[in-house]
Every structure is written in C-alpha cells, then in structure tokens.
Amino acid sequence: MIRNFNPIVLSPLVLAIAAVSASAATRNDLHEQNVTLLNSQYKLVSQAVGAPAKPADRHAEFIGLDSESRLSVLDSSRDTDGTRHYRYQQSFRGVPIWGESVVVTENKDGSVRNLF
C-alpha cells in the first residue's frame, strides 16, 4: 500500500521544528539581570557541586547557558584593585553568534559585579 503525503499536513510539523530551533536565538539583556540575586544563587549551588576553575566555564554557568553553548575569551584585563574584566564570544553548537558579545566584571573575591 502506497500512501501519498499531503504537504499541507506536514507544514505544521515544519513550523513546530522551526519554532523550536528559533528558541536558541533568544537574546537576553544581561545588564538587566539582578546580579546580587544571581551571585547568591550561584554561591549556594557551587558550594554543593563545586565551581569550574576556568572563568569562561564559570561565567557560562552563571548566566545560565545551555550545554550546547560556550563562551570563548576575546579579551581580559585586571585593574590595580583586583577587579577583572572579561569579554567573550558566545557560540552555539560550535557556531559563533556574531554581533553580540558577553562582558563580565568580577570583584577581587570572584563575585560578579556587572553583566553586559
């Protein structure tokens, strides 16, 4: 028995797949995040399971990137007071996300001061 598939029936499925794929491109304004709340939540979690040693991995966890996203250091610097600044390129499934970057400023104790 041969069945004919109607392309009109498949189009909702194609739209659903496209909608799920598009969710990976959602832009979050990190500057509007409550850094104090995020620091306290991250501290509780990292005490229980440990925090990654690499700043890029730590910051990816901090901002809630999924397992298919990565941060690659573009630039980093340290002020005389111990404040550290990091600028990252984000990638998703190995593909760089162009036109946007992630900027994290850490206090001397390693807590996040600012997100952009």
CSV table of N, CA and C in Angstrom, one decimal:
chain,number,residue,atom,x,y,z
A,1,MET,N,0.8,-1.2,0.0
A,1,MET,CA,0.0,0.0,0.0
A,1,MET,C,0.9,1.2,0.0
A,2,ILE,N,0.7,2.1,-0.9
A,2,ILE,CA,1.5,3.4,-1.0
A,2,ILE,C,0.6,4.5,-0.5
A,3,ARG,N,1.2,5.3,0.4
A,3,ARG,CA,0.4,6.5,0.9
A,3,ARG,C,1.0,7.7,0.3
A,4,ASN,N,0.1,8.6,0.0
A,4,ASN,CA,0.6,9.9,-0.5
A,4,ASN,C,0.5,10.9,0.7
A,5,PHE,N,1.6,11.6,0.8
A,5,PHE,CA,1.7,12.6,1.9
A,5,PHE,C,1.3,14.0,1.4
A,6,ASN,N,0.4,14.6,2.1
A,6,ASN,CA,0.0,15.9,1.7
A,6,ASN,C,0.9,17.0,2.3
A,7,PRO,N,1.6,17.8,1.5
A,7,PRO,CA,2.5,18.8,2.1
A,7,PRO,C,1.8,19.8,3.1
A,8,ILE,N,0.5,20.0,2.9
A,8,ILE,CA,-0.2,20.9,3.9
A,8,ILE,C,-0.2,20.2,5.3
A,9,VAL,N,-0.3,18.9,5.3
A,9,VAL,CA,-0.3,18.2,6.6
A,9,VAL,C,1.0,18.4,7.3
A,10,LEU,N,2.1,18.3,6.5
A,10,LEU,CA,3.5,18.4,7.1
A,10,LEU,C,3.9,19.8,7.5
A,11,SER,N,3.2,20.9,6.9
A,11,SER,CA,3.6,22.2,7.2
A,11,SER,C,3.5,22.6,8.7
A,12,PRO,N,2.5,22.1,9.5
A,12,PRO,CA,2.5,22.4,10.9
A,12,PRO,C,3.8,21.8,11.6
A,13,LEU,N,4.1,20.6,11.2
A,13,LEU,CA,5.3,20.0,11.8
A,13,LEU,C,6.6,20.8,11.5
A,14,VAL,N,6.7,21.2,10.2
A,14,VAL,CA,7.9,22.0,9.8
A,14,VAL,C,7.9,23.3,10.6
A,15,LEU,N,6.7,24.0,10.8
A,15,LEU,CA,6.7,25.2,11.6
A,15,LEU,C,7.0,24.9,13.1
A,16,ALA,N,6.6,23.8,13.6
A,16,ALA,CA,6.9,23.5,15.0
A,16,ALA,C,8.4,23.3,15.2
A,17,ILE,N,9.1,22.6,14.2
A,17,ILE,CA,10.5,22.4,14.3
A,17,ILE,C,11.2,23.7,14.2
A,18,ALA,N,10.8,24.6,13.3
A,18,ALA,CA,11.4,25.9,13.1
A,18,ALA,C,11.3,26.7,14.4
A,19,ALA,N,10.1,26.6,15.0
A,19,ALA,CA,9.9,27.4,16.3
A,19,ALA,C,10.9,26.9,17.4
A,20,VAL,N,11.1,25.6,17.5
A,20,VAL,CA,12.0,25.1,18.5
A,20,VAL,C,13.4,25.5,18.2
A,21,SER,N,13.8,25.5,16.9
A,21,SER,CA,15.2,25.9,16.5
A,21,SER,C,15.4,27.4,16.8
A,22,ALA,N,14.3,28.2,16.6
A,22,ALA,CA,14.5,29.6,16.8
A,22,ALA,C,14.6,30.0,18.3
A,23,SER,N,14.2,29.1,19.2
A,23,SER,CA,14.3,29.4,20.6
A,23,SER,C,15.8,29.6,21.0
A,24,ALA,N,16.7,28.9,20.3
A,24,ALA,CA,18.1,29.0,20.7
A,24,ALA,C,18.7,30.5,20.4
A,25,ALA,N,17.9,31.2,19.6
A,25,ALA,CA,18.4,32.6,19.3
A,25,ALA,C,17.8,33.7,20.1
A,26,THR,N,17.2,33.3,21.2
A,26,THR,CA,16.6,34.3,22.1
A,26,THR,C,17.7,35.1,22.7
A,27,ARG,N,17.5,36.5,22.6
A,27,ARG,CA,18.5,37.4,23.2
A,27,ARG,C,18.1,37.8,24.6
A,28,ASN,N,19.0,37.7,25.5
A,28,ASN,CA,18.7,38.1,26.9
A,28,ASN,C,19.6,39.3,27.2
A,29,ASP,N,19.0,40.3,27.8
A,29,ASP,CA,19.8,41.5,28.2
A,29,ASP,C,20.4,41.3,29.6
A,30,LEU,N,21.7,40.9,29.6
A,30,LEU,CA,22.3,40.6,30.9
A,30,LEU,C,22.4,41.8,31.8
A,31,HIS,N,22.5,43.0,31.2
A,31,HIS,CA,22.6,44.2,32.0
A,31,HIS,C,21.4,44.4,33.0
A,32,GLU,N,20.3,43.8,32.6
A,32,GLU,CA,19.0,44.0,33.4
A,32,GLU,C,18.9,42.9,34.5
A,33,GLN,N,19.8,41.9,34.5
A,33,GLN,CA,19.8,40.9,35.5
A,33,GLN,C,20.1,41.4,36.9
A,34,ASN,N,19.5,40.8,37.9
A,34,ASN,CA,19.8,41.1,39.3
A,34,ASN,C,21.0,40.3,39.7
A,35,VAL,N,22.2,41.0,39.6
A,35,VAL,CA,23.5,40.4,39.8
A,35,VAL,C,23.6,39.9,41.3
A,36,THR,N,23.1,40.7,42.2
A,36,THR,CA,23.1,40.3,43.6
A,36,THR,C,22.4,38.9,43.9
A,37,LEU,N,21.2,38.8,43.3
A,37,LEU,CA,20.5,37.6,43.4
A,37,LEU,C,21.2,36.4,42.7
A,38,LEU,N,21.7,36.7,41.5
A,38,LEU,CA,22.4,35.6,40.8
A,38,LEU,C,23.7,35.2,41.6
A,39,ASN,N,24.4,36.1,42.2
A,39,ASN,CA,25.6,35.8,43.0
A,39,ASN,C,25.2,34.9,44.1
A,40,SER,N,24.2,35.2,44.8
A,40,SER,CA,23.8,34.4,46.0
A,40,SER,C,23.3,33.0,45.6
A,41,GLN,N,22.5,32.9,44.5
A,41,GLN,CA,22.1,31.6,44.0
A,41,GLN,C,23.3,30.8,43.5
A,42,TYR,N,24.2,31.4,42.8
A,42,TYR,CA,25.3,30.7,42.2
A,42,TYR,C,26.2,30.2,43.4
A,43,LYS,N,26.4,31.0,44.4
A,43,LYS,CA,27.2,30.6,45.5
A,43,LYS,C,26.7,29.4,46.2
A,44,LEU,N,25.3,29.3,46.4
A,44,LEU,CA,24.7,28.2,47.0
A,44,LEU,C,24.9,26.9,46.2
A,45,VAL,N,24.7,27.0,44.9
A,45,VAL,CA,24.9,25.8,44.0
A,45,VAL,C,26.3,25.4,43.9
A,46,SER,N,27.2,26.4,43.8
A,46,SER,CA,28.6,26.0,43.6
A,46,SER,C,29.2,25.4,44.9
A,47,GLN,N,28.7,25.8,46.1
A,47,GLN,CA,29.1,25.1,47.3
A,47,GLN,C,28.7,23.7,47.4
A,48,ALA,N,27.6,23.3,46.8
A,48,ALA,CA,27.1,22.0,46.8
A,48,ALA,C,27.8,21.1,45.7
A,49,VAL,N,28.1,21.6,44.5
A,49,VAL,CA,28.6,20.8,43.4
A,49,VAL,C,30.0,21.3,43.0
A,50,GLY,N,30.5,22.4,43.4
A,50,GLY,CA,31.7,23.0,43.0
A,50,GLY,C,31.6,23.9,41.8
A,51,ALA,N,32.5,24.8,41.7
A,51,ALA,CA,32.5,25.8,40.6
A,51,ALA,C,33.7,25.4,39.6
A,52,PRO,N,33.5,25.6,38.3
A,52,PRO,CA,34.6,25.3,37.4
A,52,PRO,C,35.8,26.3,37.7
A,53,ALA,N,37.0,25.9,37.4
A,53,ALA,CA,38.2,26.7,37.6
A,53,ALA,C,38.3,27.8,36.5
A,54,LYS,N,37.9,27.4,35.3
A,54,LYS,CA,38.1,28.4,34.2
A,54,LYS,C,37.0,29.5,34.3
A,55,PRO,N,37.4,30.7,34.2
A,55,PRO,CA,36.4,31.8,34.3
A,55,PRO,C,35.3,31.7,33.2
A,56,ALA,N,35.7,31.3,32.0
A,56,ALA,CA,34.7,31.2,30.9
A,56,ALA,C,33.6,30.1,31.2
A,57,ASP,N,34.0,29.0,31.8
A,57,ASP,CA,33.0,28.0,32.2
A,57,ASP,C,32.2,28.4,33.4
A,58,ARG,N,32.8,29.1,34.3
A,58,ARG,CA,32.1,29.6,35.5
A,58,ARG,C,31.1,30.7,35.1
A,59,HIS,N,31.5,31.6,34.2
A,59,HIS,CA,30.5,32.6,33.7
A,59,HIS,C,29.4,32.0,32.8
A,60,ALA,N,29.7,31.0,32.1
A,60,ALA,CA,28.6,30.4,31.3
A,60,ALA,C,27.6,29.8,32.2
A,61,GLU,N,28.0,29.1,33.3
A,61,GLU,CA,27.1,28.6,34.2
A,61,GLU,C,26.3,29.7,34.9
A,62,PHE,N,27.0,30.8,35.3
A,62,PHE,CA,26.4,31.9,36.0
A,62,PHE,C,25.3,32.5,35.2
A,63,ILE,N,25.5,32.7,33.9
A,63,ILE,CA,24.4,33.3,33.1
A,63,ILE,C,23.4,32.3,32.6
A,64,GLY,N,23.6,31.0,32.9
A,64,GLY,CA,22.6,30.0,32.5
A,64,GLY,C,22.7,29.6,31.1
A,65,LEU,N,23.9,29.5,30.5
A,65,LEU,CA,24.0,29.0,29.1
A,65,LEU,C,23.7,27.5,29.1
A,66,ASP,N,23.1,27.0,28.1
A,66,ASP,CA,22.8,25.5,28.0
A,66,ASP,C,24.1,24.8,27.6
A,67,SER,N,24.0,23.5,27.6
A,67,SER,CA,25.2,22.6,27.4
A,67,SER,C,25.7,22.7,26.0
A,68,GLU,N,25.0,23.2,25.0
A,68,GLU,CA,25.4,23.4,23.7
A,68,GLU,C,26.1,24.7,23.4
A,69,SER,N,26.1,25.6,24.4
A,69,SER,CA,26.7,26.9,24.2
A,69,SER,C,28.0,27.0,24.9
A,70,ARG,N,28.9,27.9,24.4
A,70,ARG,CA,30.2,28.1,25.0
A,70,ARG,C,30.5,29.5,25.0
A,71,LEU,N,31.4,29.9,25.9
A,71,LEU,CA,32.0,31.3,25.9
A,71,LEU,C,33.5,31.1,25.6
A,72,SER,N,34.0,31.9,24.7
A,72,SER,CA,35.4,31.9,24.4
A,72,SER,C,36.0,33.3,24.7
A,73,VAL,N,37.1,33.4,25.4
A,73,VAL,CA,37.6,34.7,25.8
A,73,VAL,C,38.2,35.4,24.6
A,74,LEU,N,37.7,36.7,24.4
A,74,LEU,CA,38.2,37.6,23.4
A,74,LEU,C,39.3,38.5,24.0
A,75,ASP,N,39.0,38.9,25.3
A,75,ASP,CA,39.9,39.8,26.0
A,75,ASP,C,39.7,39.7,27.5
A,76,SER,N,40.7,39.9,28.2
A,76,SER,CA,40.6,40.0,29.7
A,76,SER,C,41.6,41.0,30.2
A,77,SER,N,41.3,41.6,31.3
A,77,SER,CA,42.2,42.5,32.0
A,77,SER,C,41.9,42.6,33.4
A,78,ARG,N,42.9,43.1,34.2
A,78,ARG,CA,42.8,43.2,35.6
A,78,ARG,C,43.2,44.6,36.0
A,79,ASP,N,42.3,45.2,36.9
A,79,ASP,CA,42.6,46.6,37.4
A,79,ASP,C,43.6,46.4,38.6
A,80,THR,N,44.1,47.6,39.0
A,80,THR,CA,45.0,47.6,40.1
A,80,THR,C,44.3,47.2,41.4
A,81,ASP,N,43.0,47.3,41.5
A,81,ASP,CA,42.3,47.0,42.7
A,81,ASP,C,41.9,45.5,42.7
A,82,GLY,N,42.2,44.7,41.7
A,82,GLY,CA,41.9,43.3,41.6
A,82,GLY,C,40.7,43.0,40.8
A,83,THR,N,39.9,44.0,40.4
A,83,THR,CA,38.7,43.8,39.5
A,83,THR,C,39.2,43.2,38.2
A,84,ARG,N,38.4,42.2,37.7
A,84,ARG,CA,38.7,41.5,36.5
A,84,ARG,C,37.6,41.8,35.5
A,85,HIS,N,38.0,42.0,34.2
A,85,HIS,CA,37.1,42.2,33.1
A,85,HIS,C,37.3,41.2,32.1
A,86,TYR,N,36.2,40.6,31.6
A,86,TYR,CA,36.2,39.6,30.6
A,86,TYR,C,35.3,39.9,29.4
A,87,ARG,N,35.7,39.8,28.2
A,87,ARG,CA,34.8,39.9,27.0
A,87,ARG,C,34.9,38.6,26.3
A,88,TYR,N,33.7,38.0,26.0
A,88,TYR,CA,33.5,36.7,25.4
A,88,TYR,C,32.8,36.7,24.1
A,89,GLN,N,33.2,35.7,23.3
A,89,GLN,CA,32.4,35.4,22.1
A,89,GLN,C,31.6,34.2,22.4
A,90,GLN,N,30.3,34.3,22.3
A,90,GLN,CA,29.4,33.1,22.5
A,90,GLN,C,29.3,32.3,21.3
A,91,SER,N,29.2,31.0,21.4
A,91,SER,CA,29.0,30.1,20.3
A,91,SER,C,27.9,29.1,20.7
A,92,PHE,N,27.1,28.6,19.7
A,92,PHE,CA,26.1,27.6,19.9
A,92,PHE,C,26.3,26.5,18.9
A,93,ARG,N,26.5,25.3,19.5
A,93,ARG,CA,26.9,24.1,18.7
A,93,ARG,C,28.1,24.4,17.8
A,94,GLY,N,29.1,25.2,18.4
A,94,GLY,CA,30.3,25.4,17.7
A,94,GLY,C,30.3,26.6,16.7
A,95,VAL,N,29.1,27.2,16.5
A,95,VAL,CA,28.9,28.3,15.5
A,95,VAL,C,28.9,29.6,16.3
A,96,PRO,N,29.8,30.5,16.0
A,96,PRO,CA,29.9,31.8,16.7
A,96,PRO,C,28.6,32.6,16.5
A,97,ILE,N,28.1,33.3,17.6
A,97,ILE,CA,27.0,34.1,17.5
A,97,ILE,C,27.6,35.5,17.3
A,98,TRP,N,27.4,36.0,16.0
A,98,TRP,CA,28.1,37.3,15.6
A,98,TRP,C,27.2,38.5,16.0
A,99,GLY,N,27.8,39.6,16.2
A,99,GLY,CA,27.1,40.8,16.5
A,99,GLY,C,26.8,41.1,18.0
A,100,GLU,N,27.1,40.1,18.8
A,100,GLU,CA,26.8,40.2,20.2
A,100,GLU,C,28.0,39.7,21.0
A,101,SER,N,28.3,40.2,22.1
A,101,SER,CA,29.3,39.6,23.0
A,101,SER,C,28.8,39.7,24.4
A,102,VAL,N,29.5,38.9,25.3
A,102,VAL,CA,29.2,38.9,26.7
A,102,VAL,C,30.3,39.5,27.4
A,103,VAL,N,30.0,40.5,28.3
A,103,VAL,CA,31.0,41.1,29.1
A,103,VAL,C,30.7,40.9,30.6
A,104,VAL,N,31.7,40.4,31.3
A,104,VAL,CA,31.5,40.1,32.8
A,104,VAL,C,32.6,40.8,33.5
A,105,THR,N,32.3,41.5,34.6
A,105,THR,CA,33.2,42.2,35.5
A,105,THR,C,33.1,41.5,36.8
A,106,GLU,N,34.3,41.0,37.4
A,106,GLU,CA,34.3,40.3,38.6
A,106,GLU,C,35.0,41.1,39.7
A,107,ASN,N,34.5,41.1,40.9
A,107,ASN,CA,35.2,41.7,42.0
A,107,ASN,C,36.5,40.9,42.4
A,108,LYS,N,37.3,41.4,43.2
A,108,LYS,CA,38.5,40.7,43.6
A,108,LYS,C,38.2,39.3,44.2
A,109,ASP,N,37.1,39.2,44.9
A,109,ASP,CA,36.8,37.9,45.5
A,109,ASP,C,36.1,36.9,44.5
A,110,GLY,N,36.0,37.3,43.3
A,110,GLY,CA,35.4,36.4,42.3
A,110,GLY,C,33.9,36.5,42.1
A,111,SER,N,33.2,37.3,42.9
A,111,SER,CA,31.8,37.5,42.6
A,111,SER,C,31.6,38.5,41.5
A,112,VAL,N,30.5,38.3,40.7
A,112,VAL,CA,30.3,39.1,39.5
A,112,VAL,C,29.7,40.4,40.0
A,113,ARG,N,30.3,41.5,39.4
A,113,ARG,CA,29.9,42.8,39.7
A,113,ARG,C,28.9,43.3,38.6
A,114,ASN,N,29.2,43.1,37.3
A,114,ASN,CA,28.4,43.6,36.2
A,114,ASN,C,28.3,42.5,35.1
A,115,LEU,N,27.2,42.6,34.4
A,115,LEU,CA,27.0,41.7,33.2
A,115,LEU,C,26.5,42.6,32.1
A,116,PHE,N,27.1,42.4,30.9
A,116,PHE,CA,26.6,43.2,29.7
A,116,PHE,C,26.5,42.2,28.6
